[in-house]
Amino acid sequence: MKKILAYFETVSESFRSGTALRVAANRLLVVWIPLSFVMGAVAWYYEVERFEERVMRDAVHDAERIQYADLERYYHNEINLDDLHILLQRLLNDSDFVSAEIYSGSKKEIIREVGERAAVISRDLWDKAEDMQIPDYPYTEITNADRVTAIATAPIKDALGNINGYLKGICVVKDGALSEMKEDSVGAALISITSTLLTMMIIFPIIIALQRMILVQAKRILEGNFELLEVLGNAVAQRDSDTDTHNYRVTLYALTLAKHIKLHDDIIRVIMIGSFLHDIGKIGISDAILLKPGKLTAEEFEVMKSHVTIGVDILRNSSWVSQAISIVGCHHEKFDGTGYPNGIKGESIPLEARLFAIVDVFDALTTRRPYKEPRSLEESLQIMRHDNGRHFDPAIFAGFEEVAERMYQEIGTAPYENLRKDLLHEAHKYIRVDG
Ligand SMILES: [Fe+2]
């Protein structure tokens, strides 16, 4: 009972969730429309086939109404051609036959009767019926040119089963039967479409509930992934500086710039993870160097530079965070090739790393560090412009200049709680569970 209640609770909650409802409804609609079309067409086709089978069956059945007994009496001159005419007229009156012929056992025509309704028969059909060979078994050929017609033949057998004559004729299905068939076909198609719709309506809440459960799980995994990012990124930030807001700020800067220059969502996801973990390798740098208040010696700087390769090694073994490697490994490369660790230049540096280098420097300049006061926005931009084309990719820098002031106002001075909330919001948009 508890499970049933929980199920309905999930379903009703799902209906309240606009997104889940919309996604499921869209998907079901995409399935229902073609499925209805196919099911309706199958039902229509089945009805038409059934109707044609009935026409053929009735034609043969009516053709067999001419008995050998009547023919035998004619052969023995007990009745004449006029009597056979009457027999055929009855057949034409009581059935769909509009013309009928009786043949002898040697397939010579004995008599032919053409009714008034035969006027609707086309020349082609007359020719076809004329040319048709008469087999020794009941046979019907149906045509749907402009109306449903059939050419039917049936052998006339004596009591011992010997064939002593044949009947051949053309049937034209009466308009009433035809419209009845059309109504039946439309009805069958509609029933089929309605059944499909009802089935969809029954399974709709079940799909919604399942989808809702998947979304809940996905949200948990996503938040778990986000927390993993925070734990890893902040582990370094806590050692490196008084505050860990740098990671949040620099990641939000990078996301803002990436969206402004209209990068693809897949690259934005990489930028989000890579920006947050960019200095993860500093975890392997000793305190003596990492926290040294003064300028580093050349040897110490060489050690400090190794945080890039250490970071790549740390992330390499995780399929999820390894997406960050392009930024972690290249965030100190410079556009003119004077950076490290590999001195690559221009577009050889991954796009996301070229973008990140800009916002990383921007944050360093505009925030307070133990060894310096923050610089103003304009002052920071002046310094950075000097490095445009040397340190920074000019194409990305142009976009950065367009959004720098807005980024600075919205992110630069925001408190930790706001930054974290904003980044979690972005994570929901860009971090996929399967990514
Ligand atoms: Fe770094």
GROMACS .gro file of C-alpha atoms and ligand atoms in nm:
model
  436
    1MET     CA    1   0.000   0.000   0.000
    2LYS     CA    2   0.282   0.234   0.092
    3LYS     CA    3   0.446   0.161  -0.242
    4ILE     CA    4   0.124   0.237  -0.431
    5LEU     CA    5   0.083   0.566  -0.245
    6ALA     CA    6   0.446   0.654  -0.312
    7TYR     CA    7   0.391   0.574  -0.680
    8PHE     CA    8   0.092   0.805  -0.712
    9GLU     CA    9   0.275   1.071  -0.516
   10THR     CA   10   0.561   1.052  -0.765
   11VAL     CA   11   0.319   1.067  -1.058
   12SER     CA   12   0.134   1.370  -0.924
   13GLU     CA   13   0.461   1.541  -0.840
   14SER     CA   14   0.580   1.475  -1.192
   15PHE     CA   15   0.269   1.634  -1.336
   16ARG     CA   16   0.345   1.943  -1.132
   17SER     CA   17   0.691   1.949  -1.284
   18GLY     CA   18   0.648   2.141  -1.610
   19THR     CA   19   0.973   2.026  -1.763
   20ALA     CA   20   0.931   1.655  -1.701
   21LEU     CA   21   0.573   1.671  -1.825
   22ARG     CA   22   0.665   1.863  -2.137
   23VAL     CA   23   0.957   1.636  -2.229
   24ALA     CA   24   0.750   1.319  -2.179
   25ALA     CA   25   0.447   1.462  -2.362
   26ASN     CA   26   0.663   1.569  -2.656
   27ARG     CA   27   0.827   1.230  -2.679
   28LEU     CA   28   0.496   1.046  -2.659
   29LEU     CA   29   0.348   1.275  -2.923
   30VAL     CA   30   0.641   1.203  -3.151
   31VAL     CA   31   0.569   0.831  -3.109
   32TRP     CA   32   0.190   0.856  -3.117
   33ILE     CA   33   0.153   1.049  -3.445
   34PRO     CA   34   0.344   0.806  -3.671
   35LEU     CA   35   0.217   0.506  -3.475
   36SER     CA   36  -0.144   0.620  -3.520
   37PHE     CA   37  -0.083   0.676  -3.888
   38VAL     CA   38   0.062   0.327  -3.931
   39MET     CA   39  -0.204   0.156  -3.716
   40GLY     CA   40  -0.485   0.346  -3.893
   41ALA     CA   41  -0.343   0.253  -4.234
   42VAL     CA   42  -0.310  -0.112  -4.132
   43ALA     CA   43  -0.671  -0.119  -4.007
   44TRP     CA   44  -0.792   0.047  -4.329
   45TYR     CA   45  -0.592  -0.195  -4.545
   46TYR     CA   46  -0.723  -0.493  -4.347
   47GLU     CA   47  -1.086  -0.379  -4.395
   48VAL     CA   48  -1.038  -0.328  -4.769
   49GLU     CA   49  -0.876  -0.671  -4.802
   50ARG     CA   50  -1.161  -0.827  -4.606
   51PHE     CA   51  -1.415  -0.656  -4.831
   52GLU     CA   52  -1.243  -0.773  -5.149
   53GLU     CA   53  -1.228  -1.127  -5.019
   54ARG     CA   54  -1.601  -1.111  -4.951
   55VAL     CA   55  -1.668  -0.978  -5.302
   56MET     CA   56  -1.472  -1.265  -5.454
   57ARG     CA   57  -1.635  -1.524  -5.229
   58ASP     CA   58  -1.986  -1.393  -5.310
   59ALA     CA   59  -1.908  -1.383  -5.683
   60VAL     CA   60  -1.806  -1.749  -5.687
   61HIS     CA   61  -2.098  -1.841  -5.467
   62ASP     CA   62  -2.346  -1.665  -5.701
   63ALA     CA   63  -2.181  -1.813  -6.008
   64GLU     CA   64  -2.238  -2.160  -5.866
   65ARG     CA   65  -2.613  -2.096  -5.856
   66ILE     CA   66  -2.634  -2.215  -6.218
   67GLN     CA   67  -2.683  -2.588  -6.166
   68TYR     CA   68  -2.601  -2.871  -6.400
   69ALA     CA   69  -2.962  -2.989  -6.373
   70ASP     CA   70  -3.074  -2.680  -6.566
   71LEU     CA   71  -2.803  -2.724  -6.826
   72GLU     CA   72  -2.882  -3.094  -6.862
   73ARG     CA   73  -3.245  -3.014  -6.939
   74TYR     CA   74  -3.125  -2.772  -7.206
   75TYR     CA   75  -2.889  -3.035  -7.347
   76HIS     CA   76  -3.187  -3.276  -7.364
   77ASN     CA   77  -3.405  -3.006  -7.526
   78GLU     CA   78  -3.642  -3.004  -7.233
   79ILE     CA   79  -3.591  -2.628  -7.201
   80ASN     CA   80  -3.479  -2.378  -7.465
   81LEU     CA   81  -3.255  -2.068  -7.478
   82ASP     CA   82  -3.535  -1.847  -7.352
   83ASP     CA   83  -3.549  -2.051  -7.035
   84LEU     CA   84  -3.173  -2.014  -6.990
   85HIS     CA   85  -3.218  -1.638  -7.042
   86ILE     CA   86  -3.465  -1.633  -6.758
   87LEU     CA   87  -3.216  -1.822  -6.538
   88LEU     CA   88  -2.942  -1.568  -6.611
   89GLN     CA   89  -3.179  -1.272  -6.564
   90ARG     CA   90  -3.260  -1.404  -6.217
   91LEU     CA   91  -2.890  -1.428  -6.143
   92LEU     CA   92  -2.836  -1.067  -6.258
   93ASN     CA   93  -3.133  -0.947  -6.052
   94ASP     CA   94  -3.033  -1.124  -5.729
   95SER     CA   95  -2.656  -1.071  -5.728
   96ASP     CA   96  -2.375  -0.830  -5.817
   97PHE     CA   97  -2.344  -0.986  -6.163
   98VAL     CA   98  -2.416  -0.733  -6.438
   99SER     CA   99  -2.339  -0.972  -6.724
  100ALA     CA  100  -2.317  -1.349  -6.739
  101GLU     CA  101  -2.243  -1.615  -6.999
  102ILE     CA  102  -2.295  -1.988  -6.999
  103TYR     CA  103  -2.044  -2.207  -7.183
  104SER     CA  104  -2.059  -2.572  -7.281
  105GLY     CA  105  -1.820  -2.831  -7.142
  106SER     CA  106  -1.597  -2.759  -7.445
  107LYS     CA  107  -1.600  -2.386  -7.354
  108LYS     CA  108  -1.827  -2.280  -7.644
  109GLU     CA  109  -2.056  -1.990  -7.555
  110ILE     CA  110  -2.419  -2.099  -7.533
  111ILE     CA  111  -2.587  -1.785  -7.410
  112ARG     CA  112  -2.499  -1.434  -7.287
  113GLU     CA  113  -2.709  -1.200  -7.078
  114VAL     CA  114  -2.620  -0.834  -7.019
  115GLY     CA  115  -2.807  -0.636  -6.752
  116GLU     CA  116  -2.882  -0.263  -6.731
  117ARG     CA  117  -2.610  -0.201  -6.472
  118ALA     CA  118  -2.351  -0.325  -6.725
  119ALA     CA  119  -2.347   0.028  -6.872
  120VAL     CA  120  -2.093   0.128  -6.606
  121ILE     CA  121  -1.840  -0.130  -6.724
  122SER     CA  122  -1.542   0.013  -6.912
  123ARG     CA  123  -1.428  -0.108  -7.251
  124ASP     CA  124  -1.105  -0.235  -7.098
  125LEU     CA  125  -1.288  -0.451  -6.850
  126TRP     CA  126  -1.512  -0.597  -7.124
  127ASP     CA  127  -1.200  -0.682  -7.324
  128LYS     CA  128  -1.028  -0.830  -7.024
  129ALA     CA  129  -1.330  -1.048  -6.942
  130GLU     CA  130  -1.356  -1.154  -7.304
  131ASP     CA  131  -0.991  -1.258  -7.318
  132MET     CA  132  -0.989  -1.437  -6.986
  133GLN     CA  133  -0.932  -1.811  -7.016
  134ILE     CA  134  -1.184  -2.013  -6.820
  135PRO     CA  135  -1.012  -2.243  -6.573
  136ASP     CA  136  -1.161  -2.570  -6.444
  137TYR     CA  137  -1.198  -2.429  -6.096
  138PRO     CA  138  -1.381  -2.129  -5.947
  139TYR     CA  139  -1.179  -1.816  -6.016
  140THR     CA  140  -1.224  -1.445  -5.944
  141GLU     CA  141  -1.015  -1.148  -6.047
  142ILE     CA  142  -1.087  -0.817  -5.878
  143THR     CA  143  -1.018  -0.466  -6.005
  144ASN     CA  144  -1.050  -0.132  -5.826
  145ALA     CA  145  -1.011   0.106  -6.119
  146ASP     CA  146  -1.301   0.347  -6.070
  147ARG     CA  147  -1.533   0.108  -5.887
  148VAL     CA  148  -1.494  -0.237  -5.736
  149THR     CA  149  -1.555  -0.496  -6.007
  150ALA     CA  150  -1.476  -0.864  -6.040
  151ILE     CA  151  -1.461  -1.111  -6.327
  152ALA     CA  152  -1.578  -1.447  -6.193
  153THR     CA  153  -1.586  -1.793  -6.349
  154ALA     CA  154  -1.712  -2.123  -6.211
  155PRO     CA  155  -1.735  -2.471  -6.361
  156ILE     CA  156  -2.079  -2.637  -6.377
  157LYS     CA  157  -2.045  -2.997  -6.259
  158ASP     CA  158  -2.275  -3.297  -6.273
  159ALA     CA  159  -2.345  -3.524  -5.975
  160LEU     CA  160  -2.030  -3.726  -6.045
  161GLY     CA  161  -1.813  -3.414  -6.046
  162ASN     CA  162  -1.763  -3.404  -6.424
  163ILE     CA  163  -1.747  -3.056  -6.575
  164ASN     CA  164  -2.024  -3.011  -6.830
  165GLY     CA  165  -2.032  -2.634  -6.860
  166TYR     CA  166  -1.902  -2.305  -6.724
  167LEU     CA  167  -2.037  -1.972  -6.609
  168LYS     CA  168  -1.842  -1.650  -6.658
  169GLY     CA  169  -1.957  -1.301  -6.569
  170ILE     CA  170  -1.871  -0.955  -6.449
  171CYS     CA  171  -1.974  -0.834  -6.103
  172VAL     CA  172  -2.004  -0.470  -6.006
  173VAL     CA  173  -2.027  -0.407  -5.635
  174LYS     CA  174  -2.336  -0.202  -5.553
  175ASP     CA  175  -2.281   0.156  -5.435
  176GLY     CA  176  -2.445   0.082  -5.098
  177ALA     CA  177  -2.204  -0.200  -5.020
  178LEU     CA  178  -1.914   0.015  -5.131
  179SER     CA  179  -2.002   0.307  -4.905
  180GLU     CA  180  -2.063   0.058  -4.622
  181MET     CA  181  -1.713  -0.077  -4.676
  182LYS     CA  182  -1.570   0.275  -4.671
  183GLU     CA  183  -1.753   0.353  -4.348
  184ASP     CA  184  -1.624   0.027  -4.196
  185SER     CA  185  -1.269   0.111  -4.301
  186VAL     CA  186  -1.286   0.463  -4.158
  187GLY     CA  187  -1.437   0.320  -3.838
  188ALA     CA  188  -1.162   0.059  -3.808
  189ALA     CA  189  -0.895   0.323  -3.865
  190LEU     CA  190  -1.050   0.554  -3.604
  191ILE     CA  191  -1.080   0.272  -3.349
  192SER     CA  192  -0.718   0.188  -3.408
  193ILE     CA  193  -0.603   0.550  -3.366
  194THR     CA  194  -0.817   0.591  -3.053
  195SER     CA  195  -0.683   0.267  -2.904
  196THR     CA  196  -0.329   0.387  -2.961
  197LEU     CA  197  -0.413   0.719  -2.795
  198LEU     CA  198  -0.575   0.546  -2.496
  199THR     CA  199  -0.274   0.320  -2.455
  200MET     CA  200  -0.047   0.624  -2.462
  201MET     CA  201  -0.265   0.796  -2.202
  202ILE     CA  202  -0.243   0.493  -1.975
  203ILE     CA  203   0.134   0.461  -1.999
  204PHE     CA  204   0.192   0.837  -1.987
  205PRO     CA  205   0.185   0.866  -1.606
  206ILE     CA  206   0.405   0.559  -1.575
  207ILE     CA  207   0.664   0.711  -1.807
  208ILE     CA  208   0.640   1.042  -1.623
  209ALA     CA  209   0.698   0.867  -1.290
  210LEU     CA  210   0.998   0.675  -1.424
  211GLN     CA  211   1.140   0.986  -1.581
  212ARG     CA  212   1.095   1.175  -1.256
  213MET     CA  213   1.281   0.904  -1.065
  214ILE     CA  214   1.564   0.917  -1.318
  215LEU     CA  215   1.581   1.295  -1.286
  216VAL     CA  216   1.601   1.271  -0.908
  217GLN     CA  217   1.889   1.023  -0.938
  218ALA     CA  218   2.056   1.235  -1.205
  219LYS     CA  219   2.032   1.541  -0.981
  220ARG     CA  220   2.193   1.349  -0.696
  221ILE     CA  221   2.478   1.231  -0.918
  222LEU     CA  222   2.526   1.581  -1.058
  223GLU     CA  223   2.542   1.732  -0.713
  224GLY     CA  224   2.782   1.457  -0.611
  225ASN     CA  225   3.001   1.544  -0.907
  226PHE     CA  226   2.983   1.912  -0.819
  227GLU     CA  227   3.083   1.839  -0.461
  228LEU     CA  228   3.374   1.634  -0.592
  229LEU     CA  229   3.483   1.940  -0.792
  230GLU     CA  230   3.459   2.158  -0.484
  231VAL     CA  231   3.650   1.916  -0.263
  232LEU     CA  232   3.932   1.879  -0.514
  233GLY     CA  233   3.952   2.245  -0.613
  234ASN     CA  234   3.919   2.383  -0.262
  235ALA     CA  235   4.177   2.143  -0.119
  236VAL     CA  236   4.438   2.344  -0.306
  237ALA     CA  237   4.278   2.685  -0.261
  238GLN     CA  238   4.275   2.640   0.116
  239ARG     CA  239   4.655   2.599   0.114
  240ASP     CA  240   4.727   2.856  -0.151
  241SER     CA  241   4.533   3.153  -0.016
  242ASP     CA  242   4.313   3.280   0.263
  243THR     CA  243   3.999   3.221   0.064
  244ASP     CA  244   3.871   2.968  -0.187
  245THR     CA  245   3.646   3.218  -0.369
  246HIS     CA  246   3.908   3.244  -0.646
  247ASN     CA  247   3.801   2.910  -0.793
  248TYR     CA  248   3.431   3.005  -0.796
  249ARG     CA  249   3.496   3.353  -0.932
  250VAL     CA  250   3.736   3.249  -1.203
  251THR     CA  251   3.503   2.969  -1.313
  252LEU     CA  252   3.206   3.205  -1.334
  253TYR     CA  253   3.419   3.455  -1.529
  254ALA     CA  254   3.519   3.180  -1.771
  255LEU     CA  255   3.157   3.067  -1.813
  256THR     CA  256   3.036   3.422  -1.875
  257LEU     CA  257   3.301   3.482  -2.139
  258ALA     CA  258   3.243   3.140  -2.301
  259LYS     CA  259   2.871   3.210  -2.328
  260HIS     CA  260   2.934   3.561  -2.456
  261ILE     CA  261   3.147   3.434  -2.746
  262LYS     CA  262   2.887   3.163  -2.801
  263LEU     CA  263   3.094   2.850  -2.744
  264HIS     CA  264   2.925   2.510  -2.768
  265ASP     CA  265   2.777   2.361  -2.450
  266ASP     CA  266   3.027   2.073  -2.462
  267ILE     CA  267   3.321   2.316  -2.447
  268ILE     CA  268   3.148   2.520  -2.176
  269ARG     CA  269   3.123   2.204  -1.965
  270VAL     CA  270   3.497   2.144  -2.007
  271ILE     CA  271   3.563   2.509  -1.920
  272MET     CA  272   3.355   2.477  -1.603
  273ILE     CA  273   3.540   2.172  -1.473
  274GLY     CA  274   3.883   2.283  -1.596
  275SER     CA  275   3.854   2.633  -1.453
  276PHE     CA  276   3.761   2.506  -1.110
  277LEU     CA  277   4.047   2.256  -1.103
  278HIS     CA  278   4.307   2.460  -1.293
  279ASP     CA  279   4.562   2.466  -1.008
  280ILE     CA  280   4.487   2.120  -0.867
  281GLY     CA  281   4.856   2.030  -0.923
  282LYS     CA  282   4.963   2.277  -0.655
  283ILE     CA  283   4.866   2.006  -0.410
  284GLY     CA  284   5.203   1.850  -0.494
  285ILE     CA  285   5.407   2.166  -0.434
  286SER     CA  286   5.575   2.201  -0.097
  287ASP     CA  287   5.460   2.469   0.146
  288ALA     CA  288   5.807   2.623   0.141
  289ILE     CA  289   5.760   2.718  -0.222
  290LEU     CA  290   5.382   2.747  -0.246
  291LEU     CA  291   5.351   2.975   0.058
  292LYS     CA  292   5.681   3.162   0.019
  293PRO     CA  293   5.603   3.530   0.078
  294GLY     CA  294   5.883   3.671  -0.136
  295LYS     CA  295   5.991   3.621  -0.496
  296LEU     CA  296   6.077   3.263  -0.599
  297THR     CA  297   6.429   3.178  -0.708
  298ALA     CA  298   6.476   3.035  -1.059
  299GLU     CA  299   6.497   2.682  -0.916
  300GLU     CA  300   6.190   2.734  -0.702
  301PHE     CA  301   5.999   2.870  -0.999
  302GLU     CA  302   6.089   2.558  -1.198
  303VAL     CA  303   5.938   2.351  -0.917
  304MET     CA  304   5.632   2.574  -0.909
  305LYS     CA  305   5.586   2.528  -1.286
  306SER     CA  306   5.555   2.153  -1.230
  307HIS     CA  307   5.206   2.207  -1.076
  308VAL     CA  308   5.075   2.191  -1.433
  309THR     CA  309   5.206   1.842  -1.506
  310ILE     CA  310   5.126   1.721  -1.154
  311GLY     CA  311   4.767   1.840  -1.208
  312VAL     CA  312   4.739   1.650  -1.535
  313ASP     CA  313   4.873   1.334  -1.366
  314ILE     CA  314   4.620   1.367  -1.082
  315LEU     CA  315   4.323   1.399  -1.319
  316ARG     CA  316   4.434   1.151  -1.581
  317ASN     CA  317   4.278   0.847  -1.415
  318SER     CA  318   3.926   0.982  -1.379
  319SER     CA  319   3.705   0.962  -1.685
  320TRP     CA  320   3.494   1.250  -1.557
  321VAL     CA  321   3.743   1.508  -1.423
  322SER     CA  322   3.996   1.427  -1.695
  323GLN     CA  323   3.786   1.661  -1.910
  324ALA     CA  324   3.970   1.936  -1.721
  325ILE     CA  325   4.313   1.831  -1.850
  326SER     CA  326   4.318   2.074  -2.144
  327ILE     CA  327   4.288   2.371  -1.907
  328VAL     CA  328   4.496   2.226  -1.624
  329GLY     CA  329   4.777   2.136  -1.861
  330CYS     CA  330   4.777   2.452  -2.075
  331HIS     CA  331   4.658   2.739  -1.855
  332HIS     CA  332   5.010   2.883  -1.835
  333GLU     CA  333   5.081   2.862  -2.207
  334LYS     CA  334   5.095   3.200  -2.381
  335PHE     CA  335   4.960   3.295  -2.722
  336ASP     CA  336   5.309   3.392  -2.849
  337GLY     CA  337   5.462   3.061  -2.734
  338THR     CA  338   5.654   3.197  -2.433
  339GLY     CA  339   5.447   3.012  -2.173
  340TYR     CA  340   5.495   2.674  -2.006
  341PRO     CA  341   5.513   2.375  -1.982
  342ASN     CA  342   5.544   2.315  -2.358
  343GLY     CA  343   5.580   2.663  -2.507
  344ILE     CA  344   5.306   2.596  -2.761
  345LYS     CA  345   5.151   2.898  -2.927
  346GLY     CA  346   4.848   3.034  -3.113
  347GLU     CA  347   4.569   2.791  -3.185
  348SER     CA  348   4.788   2.499  -3.080
  349ILE     CA  349   4.681   2.596  -2.730
  350PRO     CA  350   4.333   2.454  -2.666
  351LEU     CA  351   4.059   2.717  -2.705
  352GLU     CA  352   3.935   2.664  -2.348
  353ALA     CA  353   4.288   2.717  -2.207
  354ARG     CA  354   4.334   3.039  -2.412
  355LEU     CA  355   4.003   3.165  -2.273
  356PHE     CA  356   4.086   3.064  -1.916
  357ALA     CA  357   4.428   3.236  -1.924
  358ILE     CA  358   4.250   3.570  -1.974
  359VAL     CA  359   4.008   3.539  -1.682
  360ASP     CA  360   4.274   3.390  -1.452
  361VAL     CA  361   4.495   3.697  -1.498
  362PHE     CA  362   4.192   3.927  -1.469
  363ASP     CA  363   4.101   3.776  -1.132
  364ALA     CA  364   4.462   3.791  -1.010
  365LEU     CA  365   4.479   4.162  -1.095
  366THR     CA  366   4.141   4.267  -0.957
  367THR     CA  367   4.155   4.083  -0.621
  368ARG     CA  368   4.352   4.125  -0.305
  369ARG     CA  369   4.643   3.884  -0.255
  370PRO     CA  370   4.874   3.855   0.049
  371TYR     CA  371   5.144   4.038  -0.144
  372LYS     CA  372   4.937   4.306  -0.321
  373GLU     CA  373   4.630   4.529  -0.319
  374PRO     CA  374   4.355   4.486  -0.581
  375ARG     CA  375   4.381   4.698  -0.893
  376SER     CA  376   4.085   4.885  -1.036
  377LEU     CA  377   3.895   4.750  -1.335
  378GLU     CA  378   4.035   5.009  -1.573
  379GLU     CA  379   4.389   4.967  -1.446
  380SER     CA  380   4.367   4.588  -1.479
  381LEU     CA  381   4.233   4.616  -1.834
  382GLN     CA  382   4.517   4.854  -1.927
  383ILE     CA  383   4.774   4.603  -1.802
  384MET     CA  384   4.604   4.318  -1.983
  385ARG     CA  385   4.575   4.511  -2.311
  386HIS     CA  386   4.952   4.540  -2.305
  387ASP     CA  387   4.969   4.156  -2.311
  388ASN     CA  388   4.700   4.113  -2.576
  389GLY     CA  389   4.844   3.911  -2.864
  390ARG     CA  390   5.142   3.811  -2.648
  391HIS     CA  391   4.987   3.634  -2.354
  392PHE     CA  392   4.626   3.640  -2.475
  393ASP     CA  393   4.443   3.534  -2.792
  394PRO     CA  394   4.325   3.865  -2.948
  395ALA     CA  395   4.002   3.711  -3.082
  396ILE     CA  396   3.893   3.597  -2.735
  397PHE     CA  397   4.030   3.911  -2.570
  398ALA     CA  398   3.800   4.123  -2.790
  399GLY     CA  399   3.500   3.934  -2.643
  400PHE     CA  400   3.646   3.967  -2.296
  401GLU     CA  401   3.667   4.346  -2.326
  402GLU     CA  402   3.296   4.353  -2.416
  403VAL     CA  403   3.191   4.174  -2.098
  404ALA     CA  404   3.469   4.261  -1.854
  405GLU     CA  405   3.280   4.541  -1.680
  406ARG     CA  406   2.960   4.337  -1.641
  407MET     CA  407   3.157   4.036  -1.511
  408TYR     CA  408   3.343   4.257  -1.266
  409GLN     CA  409   3.021   4.413  -1.132
  410GLU     CA  410   2.824   4.088  -1.106
  411ILE     CA  411   3.095   3.839  -1.004
  412GLY     CA  412   3.403   4.033  -0.895
  413THR     CA  413   3.259   4.158  -0.569
  414ALA     CA  414   2.999   3.888  -0.497
  415PRO     CA  415   3.024   3.700  -0.163
  416TYR     CA  416   3.114   3.331  -0.143
  417GLU     CA  417   2.753   3.214  -0.087
  418ASN     CA  418   2.630   3.389  -0.402
  419LEU     CA  419   2.921   3.262  -0.609
  420ARG     CA  420   2.861   2.904  -0.498
  421LYS     CA  421   2.487   2.927  -0.562
  422ASP     CA  422   2.544   3.072  -0.909
  423LEU     CA  423   2.800   2.807  -0.998
  424LEU     CA  424   2.574   2.524  -0.880
  425HIS     CA  425   2.300   2.673  -1.098
  426GLU     CA  426   2.536   2.671  -1.397
  427ALA     CA  427   2.646   2.315  -1.314
  428HIS     CA  428   2.285   2.197  -1.348
  429LYS     CA  429   2.282   2.339  -1.698
  430TYR     CA  430   2.618   2.217  -1.825
  431ILE     CA  431   2.735   1.915  -1.627
  432ARG     CA  432   2.567   1.609  -1.768
  433VAL     CA  433   2.546   1.286  -1.571
  434ASP     CA  434   2.669   1.091  -1.871
  435GLY     CA  435   2.940   1.349  -1.941
  436FE      FE  436   4.835   2.772  -1.233
   0.00000   0.00000   0.00000
